[in-house]
């Protein structure tokens, strides 16, 4: 597996093919509590991409990892400094254009390693995936971690909906980039079990309205690097299995 951006164009030409998988890590630049960096979702998406790429390569598939999409829709966090939010239609157009280039150059599969769960962002990705399938005919896998069956593989805290900058995400940043965790702050943070997913269903529009005045939910003080390493492997397995599922749907057509 190789980062596309480090290849020459001739190496990229040789890496393409109907069974070549291009993985797009998708995160956000948005507030993640007082203890995690704005790029938390990018770090998690890149870890998911790396783990998924290793599994796909072990099956004998050719894999390239694309540069991450780090700007996206992040309306829930836009009241917090540093959050950079795009309009959802900009995100849909960007992902569709990336997929168009991959199709033109002969890659067969796009796998989206998405770690950002803002509802406007998820809707923009869904719209992009629909358009890619309809207009480009590229095989695309985009497992939604908050939905079945994938959510069933994730932690109780995650499934409770307290899934932003809590134990789940903090553990992965501790595993991947421990130097970016404000450790003294993290260890002292009180739990915030408010369910963000329930608040979204109830029509709330921001972290503040959802009961997260410091832009975190869940139990960051209980995070461990060990849990983070395990979760990264689960996310990689989900990406791999989502690609296999799309390929078997394609073969059945
Ligand atoms: Zn996050």
CSV table of C-alpha atoms and ligand atoms in Angstrom, one decimal:
chain,number,residue,atom,x,y,z
A,1,UNK,CA,0.0,0.0,0.0
A,2,UNK,CA,1.3,3.4,-0.9
A,3,UNK,CA,0.2,7.0,-0.5
A,4,UNK,CA,-0.9,8.2,-3.9
A,5,UNK,CA,0.5,11.7,-3.3
A,6,UNK,CA,4.0,10.3,-2.9
A,7,UNK,CA,3.8,8.4,-6.3
A,8,UNK,CA,4.9,9.7,-9.7
A,9,UNK,CA,2.2,9.7,-12.3
A,10,UNK,CA,3.8,6.7,-14.0
A,11,UNK,CA,3.6,4.8,-10.7
A,12,UNK,CA,0.0,5.8,-10.3
A,13,UNK,CA,-0.7,4.6,-13.9
A,14,UNK,CA,0.8,1.2,-13.0
A,15,UNK,CA,-1.2,1.0,-9.7
A,16,UNK,CA,-4.6,1.3,-11.4
A,17,UNK,CA,-6.8,-1.5,-12.5
A,18,UNK,CA,-10.4,-2.8,-12.1
A,19,UNK,CA,-9.6,-4.4,-8.8
A,20,UNK,CA,-7.4,-1.6,-7.5
A,21,UNK,CA,-8.8,0.1,-4.4
A,22,UNK,CA,-8.3,3.8,-3.7
A,23,UNK,CA,-8.9,4.6,0.0
A,24,UNK,CA,-10.1,8.2,0.9
A,25,UNK,CA,-9.7,9.1,4.6
A,26,UNK,CA,-12.3,11.6,5.5
A,27,UNK,CA,-12.2,13.6,8.7
A,28,UNK,CA,-12.9,17.2,9.8
A,29,UNK,CA,-11.2,20.1,11.4
A,30,UNK,CA,-13.6,20.6,14.3
A,31,UNK,CA,-13.7,21.1,18.1
A,32,UNK,CA,-13.1,17.9,20.1
A,33,UNK,CA,-13.3,18.9,23.7
A,34,UNK,CA,-10.6,20.8,25.7
A,35,UNK,CA,-8.2,17.8,25.4
A,36,UNK,CA,-8.1,16.7,21.8
A,37,UNK,CA,-6.8,18.5,18.6
A,38,UNK,CA,-9.1,19.9,15.9
A,39,UNK,CA,-7.8,17.2,13.5
A,40,UNK,CA,-9.0,14.3,15.7
A,41,UNK,CA,-11.3,12.8,13.0
A,42,UNK,CA,-8.5,13.1,10.4
A,43,UNK,CA,-6.2,11.1,12.7
A,44,UNK,CA,-8.8,8.4,13.2
A,45,UNK,CA,-9.7,8.3,9.5
A,46,UNK,CA,-6.1,7.9,8.5
A,47,UNK,CA,-5.6,5.1,11.1
A,48,UNK,CA,-8.7,3.3,9.7
A,49,UNK,CA,-7.4,3.7,6.2
A,50,UNK,CA,-4.0,2.3,7.1
A,51,UNK,CA,-5.5,-0.7,8.9
A,52,UNK,CA,-8.0,-1.4,6.1
A,53,UNK,CA,-5.3,-1.1,3.5
A,54,UNK,CA,-3.2,-3.7,5.2
A,55,UNK,CA,-6.2,-6.1,5.2
A,56,UNK,CA,-7.0,-5.5,1.6
A,57,UNK,CA,-3.4,-5.9,0.5
A,58,UNK,CA,-3.2,-9.2,2.5
A,59,UNK,CA,-6.0,-10.4,0.2
A,60,UNK,CA,-3.8,-9.6,-2.8
A,61,UNK,CA,-5.6,-6.4,-3.8
A,62,UNK,CA,-3.7,-3.4,-5.0
A,63,UNK,CA,-4.4,-0.4,-2.7
A,64,UNK,CA,-3.5,3.2,-2.7
A,65,UNK,CA,-4.3,5.7,0.1
A,66,UNK,CA,-5.4,9.1,-1.2
A,67,UNK,CA,-4.7,12.4,0.5
A,68,UNK,CA,-7.2,12.9,3.3
A,69,UNK,CA,-10.3,15.1,2.9
A,70,UNK,CA,-9.9,17.3,6.0
A,71,UNK,CA,-12.3,20.1,5.1
A,72,UNK,CA,-16.0,19.2,5.4
A,73,UNK,CA,-19.3,20.1,6.8
A,74,UNK,CA,-19.1,20.5,10.6
A,75,UNK,CA,-22.2,22.6,11.5
A,76,UNK,CA,-22.6,21.1,15.0
A,77,UNK,CA,-19.1,22.4,16.1
A,78,UNK,CA,-19.1,25.8,14.3
A,79,UNK,CA,-19.7,27.7,17.5
A,80,UNK,CA,-16.2,26.6,18.7
A,81,UNK,CA,-13.1,28.4,17.6
A,82,UNK,CA,-10.9,26.6,15.0
A,83,UNK,CA,-13.8,24.6,13.4
A,84,UNK,CA,-13.7,25.0,9.6
A,85,UNK,CA,-17.1,24.0,8.1
A,86,UNK,CA,-18.0,23.7,4.4
A,87,UNK,CA,-21.5,23.7,3.0
A,88,UNK,CA,-22.7,20.1,2.5
A,89,UNK,CA,-23.1,20.6,-1.3
A,90,UNK,CA,-19.4,21.6,-1.5
A,91,UNK,CA,-18.5,18.3,0.2
A,92,UNK,CA,-20.7,16.3,-2.2
A,93,UNK,CA,-19.2,18.0,-5.2
A,94,UNK,CA,-15.6,17.5,-4.0
A,95,UNK,CA,-16.0,13.7,-3.3
A,96,UNK,CA,-17.8,13.3,-6.7
A,97,UNK,CA,-15.0,15.1,-8.5
A,98,UNK,CA,-12.3,13.0,-6.8
A,99,UNK,CA,-14.2,9.8,-7.8
A,100,UNK,CA,-14.5,11.2,-11.3
A,101,UNK,CA,-10.7,11.5,-11.6
A,102,UNK,CA,-10.2,7.9,-10.2
A,103,UNK,CA,-12.7,6.6,-12.7
A,104,UNK,CA,-11.0,8.4,-15.6
A,105,UNK,CA,-7.7,6.9,-14.6
A,106,UNK,CA,-9.0,3.3,-14.3
A,107,UNK,CA,-9.3,2.6,-10.6
A,108,UNK,CA,-12.0,0.1,-9.9
A,109,UNK,CA,-13.0,0.7,-6.3
A,110,UNK,CA,-13.3,3.8,-4.0
A,111,UNK,CA,-13.3,3.0,-0.2
A,112,UNK,CA,-14.2,5.9,2.0
A,113,UNK,CA,-12.7,5.7,5.5
A,114,UNK,CA,-15.0,8.2,7.2
A,115,UNK,CA,-14.6,9.1,10.9
A,116,UNK,CA,-16.8,12.2,11.1
A,117,UNK,CA,-20.4,11.8,12.2
A,118,UNK,CA,-21.9,15.3,11.8
A,119,UNK,CA,-25.4,14.8,10.2
A,120,UNK,CA,-24.9,17.3,7.5
A,121,UNK,CA,-21.6,15.7,6.6
A,122,UNK,CA,-23.1,12.2,6.5
A,123,UNK,CA,-25.9,13.4,4.2
A,124,UNK,CA,-23.3,15.0,1.9
A,125,UNK,CA,-21.4,11.7,1.7
A,126,UNK,CA,-24.5,9.7,1.1
A,127,UNK,CA,-25.4,12.1,-1.8
A,128,UNK,CA,-21.9,11.7,-3.2
A,129,UNK,CA,-22.1,7.9,-3.0
A,130,UNK,CA,-25.5,7.9,-4.7
A,131,UNK,CA,-24.2,10.1,-7.5
A,132,UNK,CA,-21.0,8.0,-7.9
A,133,UNK,CA,-23.0,4.8,-8.3
A,134,UNK,CA,-25.5,6.4,-10.7
A,135,UNK,CA,-23.2,8.5,-12.9
A,136,UNK,CA,-19.8,6.9,-12.7
A,137,UNK,CA,-20.3,3.2,-12.2
A,138,UNK,CA,-17.4,3.1,-9.8
A,139,UNK,CA,-17.7,0.5,-7.0
A,140,UNK,CA,-17.8,2.5,-3.8
A,141,UNK,CA,-17.8,1.4,-0.2
A,142,UNK,CA,-18.6,3.9,2.5
A,143,UNK,CA,-19.4,2.1,5.8
A,144,UNK,CA,-21.5,4.3,8.1
A,145,UNK,CA,-20.1,3.6,11.6
A,146,UNK,CA,-23.3,4.9,13.3
A,147,UNK,CA,-25.5,2.5,11.5
A,148,UNK,CA,-26.1,-1.3,11.5
A,149,UNK,CA,-24.3,-3.6,11.0
A,150,UNK,CA,-21.1,-1.8,11.7
A,151,UNK,CA,-22.2,0.1,14.9
A,152,UNK,CA,-22.8,-3.3,16.6
A,153,UNK,CA,-19.0,-3.9,16.5
A,154,UNK,CA,-18.2,-0.7,18.4
A,155,UNK,CA,-18.1,0.2,22.1
A,156,UNK,CA,-21.1,0.7,24.4
A,157,UNK,CA,-20.2,4.3,24.8
A,158,UNK,CA,-20.1,4.8,21.0
A,159,UNK,CA,-23.5,3.1,20.6
A,160,UNK,CA,-25.0,5.2,23.4
A,161,UNK,CA,-24.5,8.2,21.2
A,162,UNK,CA,-22.0,9.8,23.5
A,163,UNK,CA,-19.6,9.4,20.6
A,164,UNK,CA,-17.7,12.7,20.2
A,165,UNK,CA,-14.3,13.2,21.9
A,166,UNK,CA,-15.2,10.6,24.5
A,167,UNK,CA,-13.5,7.4,25.5
A,168,UNK,CA,-13.9,5.9,21.9
A,169,UNK,CA,-12.2,8.7,20.0
A,170,UNK,CA,-9.8,9.8,22.7
A,171,UNK,CA,-8.4,6.2,23.0
A,172,UNK,CA,-7.6,6.2,19.3
A,173,UNK,CA,-5.8,9.6,19.5
A,174,UNK,CA,-3.8,8.2,22.5
A,175,UNK,CA,-2.8,5.2,20.3
A,176,UNK,CA,-2.0,7.2,17.2
A,177,UNK,CA,-0.7,10.6,18.3
A,178,UNK,CA,-0.3,10.6,22.1
A,179,UNK,CA,1.7,13.9,22.0
A,180,UNK,CA,-1.4,15.7,20.8
A,181,UNK,CA,-3.6,14.7,23.8
A,182,UNK,CA,-3.7,17.3,26.6
A,183,UNK,CA,-3.2,14.6,29.2
A,184,UNK,CA,-3.7,16.5,32.5
A,185,UNK,CA,-6.9,18.1,31.1
A,186,UNK,CA,-8.2,14.7,29.8
A,187,UNK,CA,-7.6,12.8,33.0
A,188,UNK,CA,-9.6,15.4,35.0
A,189,UNK,CA,-12.6,15.8,32.6
A,190,UNK,CA,-15.9,14.9,34.2
A,191,UNK,CA,-18.1,12.4,32.3
A,192,UNK,CA,-20.8,13.8,30.0
A,193,UNK,CA,-23.1,10.9,29.1
A,194,UNK,CA,-25.5,13.1,27.0
A,195,UNK,CA,-26.4,11.3,23.8
A,196,UNK,CA,-25.5,13.3,20.8
A,197,UNK,CA,-27.3,10.9,18.4
A,198,UNK,CA,-30.5,11.2,20.4
A,199,UNK,CA,-30.1,15.0,20.4
A,200,UNK,CA,-29.7,14.9,16.6
A,201,UNK,CA,-32.9,12.9,16.3
A,202,UNK,CA,-34.6,15.4,18.5
A,203,UNK,CA,-33.7,18.2,16.1
A,204,UNK,CA,-30.9,19.8,18.0
A,205,UNK,CA,-28.4,21.8,15.7
A,206,UNK,CA,-25.2,22.2,17.7
A,207,UNK,CA,-23.0,20.6,20.4
A,208,UNK,CA,-24.2,23.3,22.8
A,209,UNK,CA,-27.9,22.5,22.2
A,210,UNK,CA,-27.1,18.8,22.5
A,211,UNK,CA,-25.6,19.2,26.0
A,212,UNK,CA,-21.9,19.5,25.2
A,213,UNK,CA,-20.9,23.0,26.2
A,214,UNK,CA,-17.2,22.1,25.9
A,215,UNK,CA,-17.6,20.1,22.7
A,216,UNK,CA,-17.2,16.6,24.2
A,217,UNK,CA,-19.5,13.7,25.1
A,218,UNK,CA,-18.9,10.5,26.9
A,219,UNK,CA,-16.0,9.5,29.2
A,220,UNK,CA,-12.6,10.8,28.0
A,221,UNK,CA,-11.0,10.1,31.4
A,222,UNK,CA,-11.4,6.4,30.8
A,223,UNK,CA,-9.6,6.4,27.5
A,224,UNK,CA,-6.6,4.1,27.0
A,225,UNK,CA,-4.1,3.6,24.1
A,226,UNK,CA,-4.8,-0.1,24.3
A,227,UNK,CA,-8.5,0.4,23.6
A,228,UNK,CA,-7.5,2.8,20.8
A,229,UNK,CA,-5.3,0.2,19.1
A,230,UNK,CA,-8.1,-2.4,19.3
A,231,UNK,CA,-10.6,0.0,17.9
A,232,UNK,CA,-8.4,1.0,15.0
A,233,UNK,CA,-8.2,-2.7,14.0
A,234,UNK,CA,-12.0,-3.0,14.2
A,235,UNK,CA,-12.4,0.0,11.9
A,236,UNK,CA,-9.9,-1.4,9.5
A,237,UNK,CA,-11.8,-4.7,9.5
A,238,UNK,CA,-15.1,-2.8,8.8
A,239,UNK,CA,-13.5,-1.0,5.8
A,240,UNK,CA,-12.2,-4.3,4.4
A,241,UNK,CA,-15.5,-6.1,4.9
A,242,UNK,CA,-17.5,-3.2,3.4
A,243,UNK,CA,-15.3,-3.4,0.2
A,244,UNK,CA,-15.8,-7.1,0.0
A,245,UNK,CA,-19.5,-6.7,0.4
A,246,UNK,CA,-19.6,-4.1,-2.5
A,247,UNK,CA,-17.5,-6.3,-4.7
A,248,UNK,CA,-19.8,-9.3,-4.1
A,249,UNK,CA,-22.9,-7.1,-4.9
A,250,UNK,CA,-21.2,-6.1,-8.1
A,251,UNK,CA,-20.5,-9.7,-9.1
A,252,UNK,CA,-24.1,-10.6,-8.4
A,253,UNK,CA,-25.4,-7.9,-10.8
B,1,LIG,ZN1,-14.7,13.0,16.1
